[in-house]
Amino acid sequence: MSQAVKKQALGRGLSALLKDPENNIQSVNDKNADKVVGNIIELEIDAIEINPFQPRSNFNEESLQELATSIRELGVIQPITVRKLDFNKYQLISGERRLRASKINKMTTIPAYIRIANDQESLEMALVENIQRHDLDPIEIALSYQRLIDEIQLTQEQMSDRVGKKRSTIANYLRLLKLDPIIQTGIRDGFISMGHGRAIINIDDQDVQTDIYQKIVSQNLSVRETEALVKSYQESLKPAAKKVTKTVAFSIAEDEKKAIANYFGAKVDVKMAGNGKGKISIPFHSEEDFHRIIKLIKG
């Protein structure tokens, strides 16, 4: 059984547990509460109410439709988070766009993390313990870090202390969540590595991201080859250097050069630069000759 199927089965099992009146979990001290904290649960959308204190009220319809299309193709990659209010009654904490997009798709359930009373410490422990597992893919780790930021209000520095990872390592995982959902799914399914993802994230345009992702998969590109491809794309965006055409501001006629030479009684060397500047070199053959030229200059 694949990891995704196992998680789905687990979510449905926990969902049934929560719908059992004899398991009305309200606190982390209640029976079976440990099975809920930190786990993904398939929750009925009709049982979730919008948080009335949600500060965001405007949602771009086109953006929601795009998210709905992504969810139809890939599923809900990042579960929403809800607070348990009563028996089979929940209030949304985060993920309103995902919930609205799922409703557009007429879905009846959605994967969710459930917060219950006084579960702050338990949730933090569950998330930190989850990150330490060896079978997590990079996106799952990134999502766990993001939950610690969103729900426990930990800074990256505090997370570094909790999970024993460098702050730069945590930042690299979190950046993966900026990738196009298709690419995130590709990382989760093992089509590309975290190294590939880190290279692609340096491109802001998600359409270009997916183009490069498809090349990686179809051509079996290595991380180094991907980095070179990204660098080549970035170089192509730089404006082409303007060619500086050297032009001579003016020209010196041969008779003018001869006139200078005749005046000083020496073979004078006249050189011109492209910017109109130049140099006149007057040779002399002895001290007497030098003083002769100086008298001519002084007039």
XYZ file of C-alpha atoms in Angstrom:
299
model
C 0.000 0.000 0.000
C 1.390 3.390 -0.999
C 2.071 6.134 1.523
C -0.745 8.304 0.108
C -3.280 5.446 0.378
C -2.166 4.699 3.946
C -2.670 8.340 4.915
C -6.059 8.407 3.243
C -7.142 5.279 5.095
C -5.842 6.705 8.361
C -7.728 9.956 7.769
C -10.990 8.110 7.146
C -10.495 5.962 10.228
C -9.967 9.024 12.414
C -12.950 10.694 10.789
C -15.143 7.768 11.875
C -13.681 7.993 15.379
C -14.639 11.679 15.634
C -18.207 10.963 14.470
C -18.720 8.430 17.235
C -20.769 10.140 20.013
C -18.874 8.095 22.597
C -15.621 9.709 21.450
C -16.549 13.380 21.754
C -12.957 14.563 22.162
C -12.789 18.053 23.660
C -9.400 18.017 25.380
C -5.992 16.453 24.966
C -6.718 14.547 28.169
C -9.749 12.790 26.626
C -9.543 9.221 25.385
C -8.150 8.884 21.828
C -7.092 12.547 21.763
C -3.528 11.444 21.034
C -4.764 9.897 17.768
C -6.137 13.244 16.632
C -3.368 15.721 17.488
C -0.945 16.193 14.592
C -2.732 13.840 12.191
C -4.536 14.484 8.896
C -8.252 13.725 9.057
C -10.838 13.600 6.240
C -13.451 16.024 7.513
C -16.948 16.685 6.144
C -17.011 20.142 4.576
C -20.566 20.755 5.854
C -19.283 20.402 9.431
C -16.862 23.336 9.021
C -17.861 26.953 9.604
C -15.858 30.001 8.538
C -14.114 31.918 11.311
C -16.105 35.161 11.777
C -12.907 36.938 12.804
C -11.096 35.997 9.605
C -9.491 39.308 8.556
C -9.460 38.417 4.869
C -12.767 39.025 3.111
C -11.880 39.507 -0.569
C -10.997 36.462 -2.671
C -10.040 36.761 -6.328
C -12.547 34.641 -8.271
C -10.119 33.813 -11.100
C -7.471 32.753 -8.589
C -10.020 30.550 -6.787
C -11.004 28.877 -10.063
C -7.323 28.154 -10.805
C -6.911 26.634 -7.340
C -10.088 24.570 -7.857
C -8.633 23.211 -11.112
C -5.366 22.363 -9.355
C -7.265 20.556 -6.575
C -9.277 18.551 -9.124
C -6.048 17.380 -10.752
C -3.796 16.968 -7.718
C -6.006 16.964 -4.626
C -5.576 19.235 -1.605
C -1.799 19.220 -1.132
C -1.786 21.209 2.128
C -4.608 20.282 4.561
C -6.645 23.038 6.167
C -6.628 23.612 9.943
C -9.811 23.749 12.042
C -10.750 24.164 15.694
C -13.159 21.654 17.266
C -16.169 23.534 18.644
C -18.543 20.737 19.527
C -19.493 17.248 18.445
C -18.910 17.088 14.657
C -18.727 20.879 14.538
C -15.563 22.755 13.554
C -14.376 26.294 12.879
C -11.789 27.140 10.217
C -8.428 28.456 11.456
C -6.465 28.529 8.193
C -7.000 27.476 4.577
C -10.123 29.392 3.536
C -9.041 29.547 -0.133
C -8.571 25.755 -0.172
C -11.981 25.283 1.496
C -13.736 27.624 -0.962
C -12.033 25.963 -3.952
C -13.077 22.516 -2.666
C -16.672 23.742 -2.417
C -16.457 24.934 -6.053
C -15.513 21.336 -6.925
C -18.547 20.117 -4.915
C -16.292 17.989 -2.719
C -17.915 16.548 0.417
C -14.755 16.083 2.495
C -11.398 17.824 2.842
C -8.161 16.794 4.598
C -7.779 18.764 7.813
C -5.693 19.151 10.935
C -7.922 19.437 14.007
C -7.017 21.668 16.932
C -8.667 20.820 20.243
C -8.698 22.600 23.583
C -5.319 22.970 25.338
C -3.487 21.052 22.604
C -0.785 23.677 21.956
C 2.035 21.799 23.637
C 0.813 18.412 22.415
C 0.600 19.665 18.835
C 4.105 21.119 18.967
C 5.463 17.831 20.313
C 3.599 15.865 17.635
C 4.885 18.102 14.823
C 8.490 18.071 16.047
C 8.354 14.292 16.455
C 6.842 14.000 12.975
C 9.704 16.015 11.421
C 12.224 13.598 12.951
C 10.763 10.672 10.997
C 12.864 9.242 8.189
C 10.060 8.394 5.745
C 8.846 11.952 5.155
C 9.250 13.566 1.766
C 10.640 17.151 1.590
C 7.194 18.718 1.066
C 5.786 16.971 4.150
C 8.712 18.307 6.172
C 8.161 21.798 4.764
C 4.458 21.661 5.645
C 5.300 20.628 9.208
C 7.689 23.583 9.520
C 4.987 25.883 8.147
C 2.489 24.590 10.705
C 4.940 25.327 13.508
C 5.134 28.892 12.195
C 1.393 29.371 11.588
C -0.120 27.532 14.524
C 2.527 27.542 17.255
C 3.997 30.937 16.244
C 7.560 29.633 16.335
C 10.272 31.631 14.608
C 12.786 29.872 12.359
C 15.368 30.394 15.102
C 13.124 28.689 17.669
C 12.404 25.837 15.257
C 16.121 25.410 14.744
C 16.483 24.796 18.484
C 13.450 22.475 18.661
C 14.274 20.179 15.748
C 18.072 20.415 15.799
C 18.385 21.742 12.232
C 20.233 24.787 10.958
C 18.068 27.823 10.269
C 19.260 27.831 6.634
C 18.095 24.207 6.269
C 14.634 25.109 7.565
C 14.490 28.109 5.207
C 15.381 25.878 2.235
C 12.505 23.505 3.055
C 10.021 26.359 3.473
C 10.985 27.843 0.094
C 9.767 24.628 -1.571
C 6.188 25.649 -0.709
C 6.528 28.521 -3.203
C 6.841 26.026 -6.056
C 3.942 25.394 -8.400
C 1.633 22.686 -6.888
C 2.406 20.359 -9.805
C 6.108 20.497 -8.926
C 5.380 20.003 -5.218
C 3.459 16.858 -6.154
C 6.394 15.753 -8.313
C 8.707 16.032 -5.308
C 6.254 14.142 -3.074
C 5.929 11.358 -5.656
C 9.701 11.142 -6.145
C 9.818 12.289 -9.781
C 12.349 14.971 -8.836
C 14.503 15.600 -5.761
C 14.609 18.471 -3.300
C 17.805 19.595 -5.076
C 15.861 19.965 -8.331
C 13.182 21.911 -6.477
C 15.725 24.268 -4.910
C 17.092 25.030 -8.388
C 13.656 25.672 -9.904
C 12.528 27.966 -7.057
C 14.993 30.598 -8.268
C 12.553 31.267 -11.128
C 9.539 33.449 -10.238
C 7.373 32.617 -13.265
C 5.444 29.432 -12.392
C 4.760 28.644 -16.060
C 8.516 28.575 -16.671
C 8.914 26.501 -13.492
C 6.583 23.820 -14.854
C 8.281 23.890 -18.289
C 11.636 23.184 -16.649
C 10.045 20.534 -14.408
C 8.731 18.713 -17.483
C 12.194 18.839 -19.089
C 13.758 17.396 -15.918
C 11.327 14.477 -15.926
C 11.326 13.807 -19.690
C 15.107 14.169 -20.126
C 16.078 12.737 -16.723
C 18.189 15.826 -15.937
C 20.517 15.830 -12.944
C 20.449 18.577 -10.317
C 23.579 20.132 -11.848
C 22.046 20.081 -15.337
C 18.903 21.677 -13.905
C 20.945 24.425 -12.247
C 22.651 25.099 -15.599
C 19.254 25.250 -17.328
C 17.947 27.724 -14.742
C 21.089 29.839 -15.040
C 20.763 29.894 -18.832
C 17.146 31.066 -18.535
C 18.113 33.807 -16.061
C 20.933 34.964 -18.345
C 18.463 35.228 -21.224
C 16.423 37.747 -19.217
C 19.331 40.148 -18.811
C 19.349 43.052 -21.301
C 21.921 42.630 -24.053
C 25.027 44.750 -23.559
C 25.087 47.695 -25.931
C 27.942 47.614 -28.393
C 30.048 50.747 -28.230
C 30.998 51.839 -31.703
C 34.237 53.765 -31.753
C 33.978 56.876 -33.835
C 36.737 59.374 -34.580
C 35.573 62.841 -33.592
C 37.647 64.443 -36.352
C 40.523 63.602 -38.675
C 43.937 65.187 -39.179
C 44.974 65.704 -42.769
C 48.452 64.727 -43.915
C 49.354 68.313 -44.865
C 48.482 69.351 -41.286
C 50.851 66.738 -39.907
C 53.547 67.951 -42.329
C 52.977 71.543 -41.239
C 53.587 70.566 -37.578
C 56.707 68.612 -38.536
C 58.062 71.498 -40.632
C 57.445 73.984 -37.849
C 59.432 71.986 -35.298
C 61.949 70.707 -37.794
C 61.428 67.146 -36.597
C 59.374 64.099 -37.541
C 56.391 64.691 -35.260
C 54.202 61.688 -34.298
C 50.472 62.501 -34.110
C 48.110 59.859 -32.618
C 44.286 60.052 -32.391
C 41.900 58.178 -30.059
C 38.278 57.290 -30.880
C 36.911 59.888 -28.450
C 38.627 62.793 -30.267
C 41.549 63.009 -27.874
C 45.117 62.665 -29.107
C 48.804 63.063 -28.484
C 51.651 64.873 -30.311
C 55.146 63.493 -29.732
C 58.116 65.730 -30.716
C 61.483 63.921 -30.751
C 64.791 65.688 -30.026
C 68.349 64.420 -30.568
C 70.435 66.493 -28.166
C 70.245 69.110 -25.414
C 70.805 71.781 -28.019
C 67.961 70.389 -30.145
C 65.679 70.282 -27.043
C 66.300 73.980 -26.258
C 65.654 74.816 -29.903
C 62.180 73.201 -29.722
C 61.395 74.973 -26.407
C 62.201 78.371 -28.028
C 59.783 77.549 -30.840
C 57.024 76.652 -28.361
C 57.610 79.839 -26.331
C 57.526 81.837 -29.522
